[in-house]
Short mmCIF file of C-alpha atoms in Angstrom, two decimals:
data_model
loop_
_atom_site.label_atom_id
_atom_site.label_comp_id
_atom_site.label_asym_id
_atom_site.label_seq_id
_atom_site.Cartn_x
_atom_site.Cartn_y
_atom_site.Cartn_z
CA UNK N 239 0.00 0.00 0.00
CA UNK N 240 1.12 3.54 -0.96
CA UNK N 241 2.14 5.89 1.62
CA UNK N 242 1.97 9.36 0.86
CA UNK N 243 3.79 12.29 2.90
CA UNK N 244 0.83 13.60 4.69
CA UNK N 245 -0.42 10.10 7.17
CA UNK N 246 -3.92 9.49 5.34
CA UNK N 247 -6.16 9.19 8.53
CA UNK N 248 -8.28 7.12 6.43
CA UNK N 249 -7.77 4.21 5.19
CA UNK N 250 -5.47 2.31 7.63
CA UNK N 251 -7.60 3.32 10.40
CA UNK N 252 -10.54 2.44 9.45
CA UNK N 253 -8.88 -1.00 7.69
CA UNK N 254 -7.71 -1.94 11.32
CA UNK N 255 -11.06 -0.86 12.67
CA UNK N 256 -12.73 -3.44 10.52
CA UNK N 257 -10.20 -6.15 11.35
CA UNK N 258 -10.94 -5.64 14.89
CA UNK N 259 -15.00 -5.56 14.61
CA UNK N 260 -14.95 -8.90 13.06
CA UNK N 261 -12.40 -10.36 14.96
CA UNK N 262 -14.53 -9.08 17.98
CA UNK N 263 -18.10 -10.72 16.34
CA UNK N 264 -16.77 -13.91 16.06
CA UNK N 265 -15.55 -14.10 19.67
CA UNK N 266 -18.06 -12.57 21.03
CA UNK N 267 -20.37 -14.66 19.67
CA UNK N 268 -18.95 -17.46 20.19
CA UNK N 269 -19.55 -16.47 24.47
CA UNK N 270 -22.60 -15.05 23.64
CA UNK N 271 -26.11 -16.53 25.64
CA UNK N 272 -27.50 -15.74 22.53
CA UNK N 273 -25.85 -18.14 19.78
CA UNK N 274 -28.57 -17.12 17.62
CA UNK N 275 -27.63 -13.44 16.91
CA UNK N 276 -24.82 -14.88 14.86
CA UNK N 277 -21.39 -12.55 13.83
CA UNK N 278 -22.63 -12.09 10.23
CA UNK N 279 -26.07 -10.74 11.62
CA UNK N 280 -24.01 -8.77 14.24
CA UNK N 281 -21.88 -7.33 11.97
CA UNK N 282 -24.45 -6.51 9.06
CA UNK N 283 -26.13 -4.42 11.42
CA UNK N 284 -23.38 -2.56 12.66
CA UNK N 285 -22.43 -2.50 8.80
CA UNK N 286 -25.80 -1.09 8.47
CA UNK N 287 -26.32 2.01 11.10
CA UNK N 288 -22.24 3.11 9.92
CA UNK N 289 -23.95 3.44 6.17
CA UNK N 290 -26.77 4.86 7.19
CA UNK N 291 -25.25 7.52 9.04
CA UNK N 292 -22.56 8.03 6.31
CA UNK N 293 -24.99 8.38 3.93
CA UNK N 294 -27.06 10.58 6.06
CA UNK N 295 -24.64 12.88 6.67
CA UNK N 296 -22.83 12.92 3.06
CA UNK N 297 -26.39 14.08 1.11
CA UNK N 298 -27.32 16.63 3.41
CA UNK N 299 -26.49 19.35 0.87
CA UNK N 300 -26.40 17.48 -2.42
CA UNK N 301 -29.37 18.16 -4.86
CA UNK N 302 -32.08 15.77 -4.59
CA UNK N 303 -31.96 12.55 -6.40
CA UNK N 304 -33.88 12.16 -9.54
CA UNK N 305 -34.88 8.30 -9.34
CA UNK N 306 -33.09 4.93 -8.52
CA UNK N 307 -30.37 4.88 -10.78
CA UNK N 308 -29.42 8.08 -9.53
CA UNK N 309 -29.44 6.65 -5.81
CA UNK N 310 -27.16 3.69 -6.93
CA UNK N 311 -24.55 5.97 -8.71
CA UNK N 312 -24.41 7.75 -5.55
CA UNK N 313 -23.76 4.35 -3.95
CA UNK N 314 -20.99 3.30 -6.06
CA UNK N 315 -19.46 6.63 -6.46
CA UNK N 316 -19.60 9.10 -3.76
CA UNK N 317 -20.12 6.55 -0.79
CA UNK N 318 -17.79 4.09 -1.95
CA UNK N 319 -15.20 6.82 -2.36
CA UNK N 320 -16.02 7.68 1.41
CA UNK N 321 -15.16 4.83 2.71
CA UNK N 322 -13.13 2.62 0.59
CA UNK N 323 -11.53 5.59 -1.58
CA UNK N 324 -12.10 4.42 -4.61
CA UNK N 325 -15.11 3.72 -7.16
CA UNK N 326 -16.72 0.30 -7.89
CA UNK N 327 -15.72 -0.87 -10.91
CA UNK N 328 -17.92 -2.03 -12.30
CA UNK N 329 -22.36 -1.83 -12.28
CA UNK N 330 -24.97 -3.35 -14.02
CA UNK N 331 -28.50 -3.74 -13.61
CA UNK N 332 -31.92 -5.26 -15.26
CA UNK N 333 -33.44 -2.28 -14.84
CA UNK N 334 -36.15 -3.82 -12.63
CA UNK N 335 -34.78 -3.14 -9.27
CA UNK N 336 -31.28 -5.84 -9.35
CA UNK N 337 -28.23 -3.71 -9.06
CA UNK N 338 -24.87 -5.57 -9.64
CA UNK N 339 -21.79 -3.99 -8.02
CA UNK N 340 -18.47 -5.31 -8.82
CA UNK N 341 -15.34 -4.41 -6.73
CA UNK N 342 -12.37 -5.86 -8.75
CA UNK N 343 -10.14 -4.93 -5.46
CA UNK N 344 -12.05 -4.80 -2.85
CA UNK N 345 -10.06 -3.05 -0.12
CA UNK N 346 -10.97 -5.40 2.85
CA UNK N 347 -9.80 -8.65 1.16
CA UNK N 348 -6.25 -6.97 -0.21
CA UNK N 349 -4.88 -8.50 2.61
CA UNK N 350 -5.99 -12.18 2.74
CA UNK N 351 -3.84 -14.90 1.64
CA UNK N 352 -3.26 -18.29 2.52
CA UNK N 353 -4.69 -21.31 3.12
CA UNK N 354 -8.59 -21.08 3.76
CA UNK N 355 -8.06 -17.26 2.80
CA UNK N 356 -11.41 -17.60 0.26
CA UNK N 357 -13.30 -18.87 4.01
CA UNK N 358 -12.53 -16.10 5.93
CA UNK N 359 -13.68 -13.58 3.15
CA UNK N 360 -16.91 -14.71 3.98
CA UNK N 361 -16.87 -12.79 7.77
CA UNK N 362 -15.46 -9.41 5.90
CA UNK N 363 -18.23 -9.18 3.52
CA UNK N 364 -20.79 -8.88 6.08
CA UNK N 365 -20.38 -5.52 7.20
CA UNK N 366 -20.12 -4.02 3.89
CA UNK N 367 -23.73 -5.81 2.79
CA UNK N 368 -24.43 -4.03 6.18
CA UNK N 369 -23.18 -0.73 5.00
CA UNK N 370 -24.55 -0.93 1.43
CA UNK N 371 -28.11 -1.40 3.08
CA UNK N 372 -28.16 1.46 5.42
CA UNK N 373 -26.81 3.65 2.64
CA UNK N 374 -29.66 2.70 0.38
CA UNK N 375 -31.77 3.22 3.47
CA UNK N 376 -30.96 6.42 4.18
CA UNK N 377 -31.40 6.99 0.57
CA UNK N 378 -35.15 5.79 1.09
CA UNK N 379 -34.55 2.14 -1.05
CA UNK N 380 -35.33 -0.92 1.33
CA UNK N 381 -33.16 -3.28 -0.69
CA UNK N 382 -31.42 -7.25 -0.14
CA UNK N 383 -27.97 -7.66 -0.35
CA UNK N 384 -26.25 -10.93 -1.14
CA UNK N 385 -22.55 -11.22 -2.03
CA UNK N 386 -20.06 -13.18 -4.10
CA UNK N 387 -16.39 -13.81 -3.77
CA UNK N 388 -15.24 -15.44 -6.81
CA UNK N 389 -12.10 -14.84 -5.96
CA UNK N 390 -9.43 -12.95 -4.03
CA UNK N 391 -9.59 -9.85 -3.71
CA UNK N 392 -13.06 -9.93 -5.96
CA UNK N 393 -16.05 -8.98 -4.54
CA UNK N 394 -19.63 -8.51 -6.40
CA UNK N 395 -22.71 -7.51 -4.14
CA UNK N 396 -26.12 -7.78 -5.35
CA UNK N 397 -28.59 -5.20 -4.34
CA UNK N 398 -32.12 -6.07 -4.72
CA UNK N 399 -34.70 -3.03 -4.24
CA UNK N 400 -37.62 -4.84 -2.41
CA UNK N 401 -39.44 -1.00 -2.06
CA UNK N 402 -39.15 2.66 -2.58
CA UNK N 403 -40.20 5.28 0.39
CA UNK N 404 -41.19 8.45 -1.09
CA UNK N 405 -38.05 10.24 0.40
CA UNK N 406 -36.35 12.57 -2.03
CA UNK M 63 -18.26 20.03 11.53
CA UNK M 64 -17.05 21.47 7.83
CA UNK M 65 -17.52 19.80 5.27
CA UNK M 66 -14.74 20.12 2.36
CA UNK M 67 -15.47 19.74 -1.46
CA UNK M 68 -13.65 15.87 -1.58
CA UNK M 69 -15.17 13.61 0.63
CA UNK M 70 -13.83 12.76 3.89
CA UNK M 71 -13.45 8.90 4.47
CA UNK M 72 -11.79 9.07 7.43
CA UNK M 73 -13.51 11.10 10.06
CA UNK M 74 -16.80 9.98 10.02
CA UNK M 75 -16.23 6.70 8.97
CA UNK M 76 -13.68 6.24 11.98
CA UNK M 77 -16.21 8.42 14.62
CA UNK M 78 -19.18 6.28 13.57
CA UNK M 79 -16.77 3.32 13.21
CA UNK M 80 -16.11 4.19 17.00
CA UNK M 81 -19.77 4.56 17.98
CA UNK M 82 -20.60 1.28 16.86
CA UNK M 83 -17.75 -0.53 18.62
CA UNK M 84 -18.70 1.04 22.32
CA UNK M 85 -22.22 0.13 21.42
CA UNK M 86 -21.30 -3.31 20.74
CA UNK M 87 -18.93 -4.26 23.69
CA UNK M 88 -21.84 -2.66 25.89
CA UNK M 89 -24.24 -4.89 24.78
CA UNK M 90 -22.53 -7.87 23.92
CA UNK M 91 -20.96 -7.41 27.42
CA UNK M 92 -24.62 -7.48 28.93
CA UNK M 93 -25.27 -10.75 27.08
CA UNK M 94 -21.87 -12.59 27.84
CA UNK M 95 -21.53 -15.70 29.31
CA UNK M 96 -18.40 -14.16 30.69
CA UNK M 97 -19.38 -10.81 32.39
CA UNK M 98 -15.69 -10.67 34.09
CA UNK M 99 -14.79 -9.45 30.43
CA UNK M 100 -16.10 -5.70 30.63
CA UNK M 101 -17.03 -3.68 28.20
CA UNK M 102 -13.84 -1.08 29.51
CA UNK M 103 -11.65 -4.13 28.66
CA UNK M 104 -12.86 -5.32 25.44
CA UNK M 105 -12.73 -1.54 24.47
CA UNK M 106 -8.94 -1.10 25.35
CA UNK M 107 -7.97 -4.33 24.08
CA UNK M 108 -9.15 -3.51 20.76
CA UNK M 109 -7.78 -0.24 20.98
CA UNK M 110 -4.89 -1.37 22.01
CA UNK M 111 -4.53 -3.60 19.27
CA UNK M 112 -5.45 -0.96 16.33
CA UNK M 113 -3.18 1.30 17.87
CA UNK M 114 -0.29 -1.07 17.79
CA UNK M 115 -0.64 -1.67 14.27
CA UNK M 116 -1.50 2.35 13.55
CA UNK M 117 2.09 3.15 15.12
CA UNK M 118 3.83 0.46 13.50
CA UNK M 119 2.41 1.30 10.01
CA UNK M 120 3.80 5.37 10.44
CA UNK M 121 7.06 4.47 11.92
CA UNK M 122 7.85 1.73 9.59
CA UNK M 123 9.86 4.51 7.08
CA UNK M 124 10.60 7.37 10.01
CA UNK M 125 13.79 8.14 11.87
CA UNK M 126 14.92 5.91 14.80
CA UNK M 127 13.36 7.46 17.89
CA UNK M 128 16.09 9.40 20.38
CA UNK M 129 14.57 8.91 23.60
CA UNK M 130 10.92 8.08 25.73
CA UNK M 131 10.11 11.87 25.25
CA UNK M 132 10.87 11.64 21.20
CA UNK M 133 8.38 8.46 21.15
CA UNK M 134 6.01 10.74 23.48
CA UNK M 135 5.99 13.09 20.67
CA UNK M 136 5.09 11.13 17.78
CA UNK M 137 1.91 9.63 19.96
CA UNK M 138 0.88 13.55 20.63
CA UNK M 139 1.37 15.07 17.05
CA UNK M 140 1.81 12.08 14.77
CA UNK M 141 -0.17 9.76 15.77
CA UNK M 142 -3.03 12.36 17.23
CA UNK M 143 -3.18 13.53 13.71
CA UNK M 144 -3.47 9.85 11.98
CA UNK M 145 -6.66 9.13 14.08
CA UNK M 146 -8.41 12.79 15.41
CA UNK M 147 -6.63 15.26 12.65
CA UNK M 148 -5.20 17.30 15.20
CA UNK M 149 -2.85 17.48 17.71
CA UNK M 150 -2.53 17.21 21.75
CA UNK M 151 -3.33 20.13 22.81
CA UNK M 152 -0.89 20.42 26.07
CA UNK M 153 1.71 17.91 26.91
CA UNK M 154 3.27 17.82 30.26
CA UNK M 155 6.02 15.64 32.06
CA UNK M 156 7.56 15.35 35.31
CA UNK M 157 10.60 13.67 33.38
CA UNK M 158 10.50 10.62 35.39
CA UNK M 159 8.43 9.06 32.73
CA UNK M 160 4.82 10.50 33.50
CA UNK M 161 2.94 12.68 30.82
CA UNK M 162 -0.10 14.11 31.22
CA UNK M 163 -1.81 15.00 27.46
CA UNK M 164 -4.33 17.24 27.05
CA UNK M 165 -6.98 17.37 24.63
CA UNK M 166 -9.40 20.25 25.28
CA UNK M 167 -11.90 18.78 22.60
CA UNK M 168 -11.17 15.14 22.43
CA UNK M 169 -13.11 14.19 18.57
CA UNK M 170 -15.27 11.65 20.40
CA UNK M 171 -16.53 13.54 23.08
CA UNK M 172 -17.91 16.30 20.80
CA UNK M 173 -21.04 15.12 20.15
CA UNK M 174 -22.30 14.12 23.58
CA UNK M 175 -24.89 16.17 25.86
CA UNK M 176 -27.38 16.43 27.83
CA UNK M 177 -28.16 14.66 30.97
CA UNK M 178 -25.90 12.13 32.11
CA UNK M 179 -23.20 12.92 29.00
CA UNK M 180 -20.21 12.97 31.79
CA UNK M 181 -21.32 9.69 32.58
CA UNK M 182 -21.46 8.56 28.96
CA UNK M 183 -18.22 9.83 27.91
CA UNK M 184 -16.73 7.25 30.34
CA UNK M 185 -17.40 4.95 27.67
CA UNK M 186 -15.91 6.80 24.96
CA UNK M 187 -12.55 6.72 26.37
CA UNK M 188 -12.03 2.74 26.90
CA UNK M 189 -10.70 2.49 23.33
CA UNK M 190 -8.71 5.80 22.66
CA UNK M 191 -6.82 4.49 25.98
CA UNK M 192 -5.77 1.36 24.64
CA UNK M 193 -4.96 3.14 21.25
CA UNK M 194 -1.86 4.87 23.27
CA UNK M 195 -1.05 1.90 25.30
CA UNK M 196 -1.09 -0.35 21.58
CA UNK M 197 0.86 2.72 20.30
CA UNK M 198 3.67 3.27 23.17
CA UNK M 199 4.13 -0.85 22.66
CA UNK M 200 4.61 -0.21 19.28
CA UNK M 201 7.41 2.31 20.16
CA UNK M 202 8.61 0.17 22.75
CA UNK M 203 7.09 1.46 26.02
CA UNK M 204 5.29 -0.48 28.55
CA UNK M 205 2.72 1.96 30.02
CA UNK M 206 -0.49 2.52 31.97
CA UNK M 207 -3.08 5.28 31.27
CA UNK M 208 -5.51 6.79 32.82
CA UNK M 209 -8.01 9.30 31.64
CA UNK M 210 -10.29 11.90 32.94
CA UNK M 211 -13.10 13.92 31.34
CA UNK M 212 -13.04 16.63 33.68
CA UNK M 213 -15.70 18.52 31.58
CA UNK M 214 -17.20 17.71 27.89
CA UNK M 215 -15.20 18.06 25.19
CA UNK M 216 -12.01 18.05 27.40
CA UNK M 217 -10.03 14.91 28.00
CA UNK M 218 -6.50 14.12 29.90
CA UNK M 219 -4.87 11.18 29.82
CA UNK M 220 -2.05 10.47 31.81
CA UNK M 221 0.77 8.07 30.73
CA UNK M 222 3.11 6.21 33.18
CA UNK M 223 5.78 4.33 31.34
CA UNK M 224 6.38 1.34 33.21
CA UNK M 225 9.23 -0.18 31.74
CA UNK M 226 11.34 0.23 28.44
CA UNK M 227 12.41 -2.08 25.61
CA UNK M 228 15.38 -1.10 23.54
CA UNK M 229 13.53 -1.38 20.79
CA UNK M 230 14.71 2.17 18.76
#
């Protein structure tokens, strides 16, 4: 990873944030009374009130979205430059409400490797479904997220839009 | 809080980032099968461990370190600046290895009033007191720190090095 010569807040700290919040789901779930609130549904939902508050406070003097599409680009542009500095790389949709993100480098893999690497992917993923939902939430879409990891560091998230609030 | 024309990933991701971690070791602490393990100490031990890392990262291509207060520097304007953009505000020593810093509006305390705030800033400051410890072991110093919020936004934390390595 670059370093440049003024310390970029950023990205390593909220990188070693992340490590940590998983690291801390799994354990604590594993002492938890509560086996059924699993990591990934512990995690989403943190993922989920981060993106909604990111997203809240990143529109608040934007122009007003003109439609769905126009929700989504903000999704892949703007908020994905907010928090993983870069853009996803790639979108497509039907155009009937399935939104397909693709992440060619996805910043929270770049550092798996190994053995069993492509397993552990699966417990960072859930916090960004988390985050993508309470973005689109805060955006007024009520959406699904399910994710793919073909492979290292690869990442495509599907975003379903289940209904549409009437918030501008 | 300003708002600049490129987005900033860091400081809200990393404050909300923050939020979500004290709101998660509180309840997951509540619903532990092991309620010896505070919140307080799942909070510093992840801070701890973030900060370790954090130092290690920014040091990796710096100088070698002159002395304890050279290291003591680097946590207050270095390392200050990689997580809350800003610096310590006061630093003081009695040169037998206790500092007392001095933030007069610790980031994560800004946003906390009303009733009981005081109270609920003693949460807040579990993590950011394991980030120095992780970063002082990064540098080589054994330490303990304690904090006190003697009124919102202000925060002290006082640093007793308890031993030293000779790691440079």
């Amino acid at each position: 990873m670059s370093r440049t010569s003024t310390p970029q807040v950023s990205e390593a700290c909220v990188d070693f944030m992340n490590i940590e919040f998983v690291r801390y789901a799994i354990e604590s779930s594993k002492s938890s009374k509560e086996p059924g609130k699993s990591a990934a549904h512990k995690l989403e939902r943190m993922g989920f009130r981060v993106g909604q508050k990111l997203a809240e406070r990143y529109t608040r003097s934007r122009p007003r979205f003109t439609g769905e599409l126009d929700r989504i680009k903000f999704l892949c542009k703007d908020f994905w430059q907010i928090v993983f500095k870069k853009h996803i790389d790639n979108l497509r949709t039907n155009h009937r409400g399935v939104y397909v993100l693709y992440d060619a480098r996805f910043r929270w893999l770049l550092t798996l490797s190994g053995p069993g690497a492509l397993e552990h992917a699966q417990d960072y993923i859930h916090f960004p479904r988390g985050l993508i939902r309470g973005c689109c939430a805060a955006l007024g879409l009520s959406c699904t997220v399910s994710t793919d990891v073909p492979a290292l560091p690869t990442c495509t998230f599907t975003v379903k839009i289940t209904n549409k609030t009437t918030r501008a």
